Short mmCIF file of C-alpha atoms in Angstrom, two decimals:
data_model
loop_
_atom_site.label_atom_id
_atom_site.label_comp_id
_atom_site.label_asym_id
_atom_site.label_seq_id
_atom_site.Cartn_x
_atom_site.Cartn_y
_atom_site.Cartn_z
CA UNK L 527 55.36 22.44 26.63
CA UNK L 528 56.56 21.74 22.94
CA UNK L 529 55.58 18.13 22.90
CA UNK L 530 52.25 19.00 24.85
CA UNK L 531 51.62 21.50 22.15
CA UNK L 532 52.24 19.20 19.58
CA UNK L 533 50.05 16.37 20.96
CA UNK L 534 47.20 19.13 20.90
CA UNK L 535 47.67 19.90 17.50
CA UNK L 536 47.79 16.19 16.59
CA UNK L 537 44.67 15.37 18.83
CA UNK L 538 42.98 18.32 16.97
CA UNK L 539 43.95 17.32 13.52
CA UNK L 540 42.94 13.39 14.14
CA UNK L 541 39.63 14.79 15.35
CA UNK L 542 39.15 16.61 11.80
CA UNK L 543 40.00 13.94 10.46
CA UNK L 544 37.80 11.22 11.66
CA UNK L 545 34.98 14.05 11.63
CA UNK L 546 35.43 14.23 7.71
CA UNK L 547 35.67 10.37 7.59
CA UNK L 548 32.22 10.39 9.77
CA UNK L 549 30.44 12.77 7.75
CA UNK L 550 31.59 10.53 4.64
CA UNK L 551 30.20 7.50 6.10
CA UNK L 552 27.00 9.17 7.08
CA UNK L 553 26.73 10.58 3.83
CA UNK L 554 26.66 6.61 1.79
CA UNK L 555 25.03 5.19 5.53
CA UNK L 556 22.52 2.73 5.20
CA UNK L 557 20.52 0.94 7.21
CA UNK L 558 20.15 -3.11 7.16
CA UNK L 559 17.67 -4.28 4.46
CA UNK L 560 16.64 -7.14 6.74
CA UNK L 561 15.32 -7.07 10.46
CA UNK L 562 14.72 -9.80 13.00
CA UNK L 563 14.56 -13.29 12.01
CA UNK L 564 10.93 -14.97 12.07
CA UNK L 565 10.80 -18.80 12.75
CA UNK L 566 9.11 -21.18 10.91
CA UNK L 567 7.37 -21.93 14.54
CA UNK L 568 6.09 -18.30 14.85
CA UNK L 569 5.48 -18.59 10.74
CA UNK L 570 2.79 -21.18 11.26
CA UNK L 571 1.25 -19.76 14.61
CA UNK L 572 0.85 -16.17 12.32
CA UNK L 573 -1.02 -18.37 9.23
CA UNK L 574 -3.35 -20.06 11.54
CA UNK L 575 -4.97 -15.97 12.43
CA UNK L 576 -7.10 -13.73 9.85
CA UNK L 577 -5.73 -10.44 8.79
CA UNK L 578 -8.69 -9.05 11.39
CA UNK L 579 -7.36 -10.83 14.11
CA UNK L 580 -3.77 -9.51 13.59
CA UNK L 581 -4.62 -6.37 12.92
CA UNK L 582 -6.41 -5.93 16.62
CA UNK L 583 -3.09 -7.46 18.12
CA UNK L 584 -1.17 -4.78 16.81
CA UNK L 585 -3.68 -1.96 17.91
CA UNK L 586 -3.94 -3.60 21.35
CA UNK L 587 -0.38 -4.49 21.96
CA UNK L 588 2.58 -2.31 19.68
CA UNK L 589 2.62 1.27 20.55
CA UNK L 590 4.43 1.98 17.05
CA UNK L 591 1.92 0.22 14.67
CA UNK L 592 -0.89 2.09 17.28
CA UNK L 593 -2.88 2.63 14.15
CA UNK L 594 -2.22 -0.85 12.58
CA UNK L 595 -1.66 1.64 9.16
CA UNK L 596 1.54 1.04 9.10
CA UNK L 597 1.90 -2.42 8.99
CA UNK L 598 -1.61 -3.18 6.65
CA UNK L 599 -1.39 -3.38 2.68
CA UNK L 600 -4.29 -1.80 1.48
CA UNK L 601 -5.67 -2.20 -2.32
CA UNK L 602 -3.80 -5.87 -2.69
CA UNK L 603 -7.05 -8.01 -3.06
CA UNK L 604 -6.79 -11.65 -3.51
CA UNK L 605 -7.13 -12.90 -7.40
CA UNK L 606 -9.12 -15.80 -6.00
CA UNK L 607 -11.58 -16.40 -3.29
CA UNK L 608 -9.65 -19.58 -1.79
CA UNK L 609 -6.37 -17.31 -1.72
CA UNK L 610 -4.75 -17.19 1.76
CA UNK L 611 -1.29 -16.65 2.34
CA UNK L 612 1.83 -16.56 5.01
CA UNK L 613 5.10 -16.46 3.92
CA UNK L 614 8.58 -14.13 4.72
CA UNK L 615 9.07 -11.13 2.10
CA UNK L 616 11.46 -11.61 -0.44
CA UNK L 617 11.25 -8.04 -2.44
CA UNK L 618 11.82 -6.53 -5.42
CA UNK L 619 11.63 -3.29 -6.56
CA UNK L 620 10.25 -1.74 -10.18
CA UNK L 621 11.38 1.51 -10.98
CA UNK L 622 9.91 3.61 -13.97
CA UNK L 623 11.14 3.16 -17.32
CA UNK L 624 14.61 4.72 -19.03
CA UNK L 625 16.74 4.07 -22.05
CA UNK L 626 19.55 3.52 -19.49
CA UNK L 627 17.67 1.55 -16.98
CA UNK L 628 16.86 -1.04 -19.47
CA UNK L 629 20.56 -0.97 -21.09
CA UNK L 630 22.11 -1.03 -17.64
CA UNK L 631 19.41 -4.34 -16.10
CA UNK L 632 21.10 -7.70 -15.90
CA UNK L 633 19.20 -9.97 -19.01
CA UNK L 634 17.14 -12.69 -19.14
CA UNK L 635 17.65 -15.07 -15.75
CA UNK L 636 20.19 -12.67 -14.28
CA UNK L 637 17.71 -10.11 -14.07
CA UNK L 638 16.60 -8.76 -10.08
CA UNK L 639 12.84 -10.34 -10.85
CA UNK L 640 14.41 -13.77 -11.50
CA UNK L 641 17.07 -13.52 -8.69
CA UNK L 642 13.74 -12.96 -6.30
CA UNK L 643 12.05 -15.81 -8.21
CA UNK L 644 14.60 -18.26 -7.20
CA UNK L 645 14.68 -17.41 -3.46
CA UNK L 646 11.50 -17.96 -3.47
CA UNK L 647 9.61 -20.97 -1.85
CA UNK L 648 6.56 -22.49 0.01
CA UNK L 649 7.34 -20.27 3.12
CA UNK L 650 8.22 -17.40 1.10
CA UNK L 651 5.98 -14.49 -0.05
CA UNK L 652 7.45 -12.29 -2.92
CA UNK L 653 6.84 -8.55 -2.51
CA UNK L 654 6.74 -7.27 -5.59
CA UNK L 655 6.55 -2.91 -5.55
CA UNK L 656 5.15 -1.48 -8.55
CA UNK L 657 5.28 2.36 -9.91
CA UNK L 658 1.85 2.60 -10.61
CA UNK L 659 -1.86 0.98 -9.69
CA UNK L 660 -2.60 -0.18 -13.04
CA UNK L 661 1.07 -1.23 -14.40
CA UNK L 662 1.55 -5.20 -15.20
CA UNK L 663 4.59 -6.79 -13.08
CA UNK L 664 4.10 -10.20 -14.58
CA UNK L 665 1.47 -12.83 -16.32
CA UNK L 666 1.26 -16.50 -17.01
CA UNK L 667 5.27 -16.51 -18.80
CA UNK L 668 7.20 -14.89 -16.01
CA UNK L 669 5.03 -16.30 -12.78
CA UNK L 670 5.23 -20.12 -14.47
CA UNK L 671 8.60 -20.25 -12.13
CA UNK L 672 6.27 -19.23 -9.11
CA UNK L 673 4.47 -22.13 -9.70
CA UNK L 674 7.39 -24.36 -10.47
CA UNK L 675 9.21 -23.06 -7.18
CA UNK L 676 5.57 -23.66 -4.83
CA UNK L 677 5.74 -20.26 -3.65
CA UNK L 678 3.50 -19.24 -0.53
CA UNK L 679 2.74 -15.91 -2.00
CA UNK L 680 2.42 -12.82 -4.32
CA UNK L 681 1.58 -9.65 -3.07
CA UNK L 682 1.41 -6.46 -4.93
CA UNK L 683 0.43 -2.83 -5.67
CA UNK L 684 0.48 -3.18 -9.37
CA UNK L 685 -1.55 -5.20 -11.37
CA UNK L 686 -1.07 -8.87 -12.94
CA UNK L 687 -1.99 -10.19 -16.41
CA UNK L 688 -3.35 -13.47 -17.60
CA UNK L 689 -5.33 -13.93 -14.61
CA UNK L 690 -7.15 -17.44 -15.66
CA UNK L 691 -3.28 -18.81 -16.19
CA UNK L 692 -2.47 -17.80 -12.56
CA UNK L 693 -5.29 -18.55 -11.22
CA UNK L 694 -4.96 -21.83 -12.44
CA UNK L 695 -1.24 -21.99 -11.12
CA UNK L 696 -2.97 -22.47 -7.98
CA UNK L 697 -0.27 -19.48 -5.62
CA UNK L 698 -2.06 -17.52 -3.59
CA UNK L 699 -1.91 -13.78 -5.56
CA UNK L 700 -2.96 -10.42 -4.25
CA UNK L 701 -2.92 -7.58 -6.50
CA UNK L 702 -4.41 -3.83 -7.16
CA UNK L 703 -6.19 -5.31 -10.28
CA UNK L 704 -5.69 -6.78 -13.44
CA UNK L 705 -4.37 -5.72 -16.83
CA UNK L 706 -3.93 -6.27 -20.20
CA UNK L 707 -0.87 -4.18 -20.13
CA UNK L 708 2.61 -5.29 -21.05
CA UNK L 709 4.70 -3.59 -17.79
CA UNK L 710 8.33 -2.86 -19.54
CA UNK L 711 7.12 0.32 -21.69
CA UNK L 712 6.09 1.58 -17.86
CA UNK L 713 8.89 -0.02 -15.48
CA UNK L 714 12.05 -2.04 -14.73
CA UNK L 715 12.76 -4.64 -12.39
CA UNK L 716 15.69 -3.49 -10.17
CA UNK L 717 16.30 -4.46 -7.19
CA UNK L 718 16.03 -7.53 -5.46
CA UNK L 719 15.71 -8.20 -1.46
CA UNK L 720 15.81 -4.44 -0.57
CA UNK L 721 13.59 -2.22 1.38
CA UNK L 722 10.13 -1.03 -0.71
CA UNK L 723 7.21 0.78 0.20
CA UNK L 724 3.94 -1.36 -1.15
CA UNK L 725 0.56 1.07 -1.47
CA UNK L 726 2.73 3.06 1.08
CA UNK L 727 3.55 0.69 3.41
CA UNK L 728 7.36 -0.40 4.49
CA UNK L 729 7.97 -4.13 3.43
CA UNK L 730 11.62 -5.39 4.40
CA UNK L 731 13.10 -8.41 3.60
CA UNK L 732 12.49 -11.28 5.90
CA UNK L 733 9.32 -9.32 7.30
CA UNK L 734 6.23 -11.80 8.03
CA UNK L 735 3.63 -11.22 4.85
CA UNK L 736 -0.14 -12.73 5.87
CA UNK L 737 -3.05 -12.33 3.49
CA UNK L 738 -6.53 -13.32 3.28
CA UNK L 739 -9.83 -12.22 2.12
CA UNK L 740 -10.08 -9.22 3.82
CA UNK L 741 -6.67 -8.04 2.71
#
């Protein structure tokens, strides 16, 4: 009876214990940044398609995108006419402007933009998830090491800078707009290869980016 009494109370006590341990994981959880892995095979056979043509797939065929909202970037237009692009997400996230933020940001080519820079290459589309419409994330300086790396693709909500430059850089780049703005008085850089929301849409890493003219 002692013992038995004893094992209850330990049993009981364990419980608590893993139950606070629980809630503590729960509380710091977090999902995976990265889903499924996309092949360069299924890569290509998504490039050869328009946006249009994709976009009735998913309303015909995936219950969860019934809508085809939630998996369409709207307000990214293409700098160019000839832009077209298919790459997997590499993403980084800005995040508006504070003493701190810009204290506590890696410098120079440590930085998160330039750690997404150099993952990026010709079957790679950088993601890049701005605070704002109308805020710069990058001209002709920063996206020269886009052009040296041959990367597939640009996508954003913000705006870019020096558009001739870019346009002469010859990546595929789809933006809200153009500015003349400078973006670090507006926004930081800080996170690379994490889960953003672009003009309200989920992006994750590794997720299969495909732009035309129509969006």
């Amino acid at each position: 009876m002692l013992s038995s009494t004893f094992r209850r109370a330990a049993t009981a006590a364990a419980s608590r214990s893993n139950a606070t341990i629980n809630i503590a994981q729960r509380t710091m959880a977090m999902g995976p940044a990265q889903g499924g892995e996309i092949s360069d095979e299924l890569l290509a056979k998504l490039g050869s398609l328009s946006t249009q043509a994709l976009v009735d797939g998913l309303w015909l065929y995936s219950p969860f995108y019934a809508p085809a909202a939630s998996a369409q970037i709207d307000g990214a237009r293409p700098l160019h006419p000839s832009h077209k692009c298919v790459g997997r997400a590499v993403t980084l996230n800005f995040v508006p402007a504070r003493p701190d933020i810009a204290q506590d940001k890696p410098p120079g080519g440590e930085s998160p933009e330039y750690e997404a820079f150099e993952k990026c290459g010709p079957n790679e589309v950088l993601v890049m998830s701005s605070v704002g419409p109308w805020e710069s994330i990058g001209g002709d300086i920063k996206f020269l090491r886009l052009k040296q790396r041959n990367i597939g693709g640009l996508v954003s909500d913000g705006s870019v800078r020096d558009t001739d430059e870019i346009i002469k850089y010859g990546f595929p780049c789809f933006s809200y707009s153009t500015t003349a703005r400078q973006g670090p008085a507006a926004m930081q850089p800080w996170e690379c290869n994490g889960v953003v929301s672009v003009s309200g849409v989920t992006v994750r890493p590794g997720d299969a980016i495909v732009g035309d003219q129509d969006g």
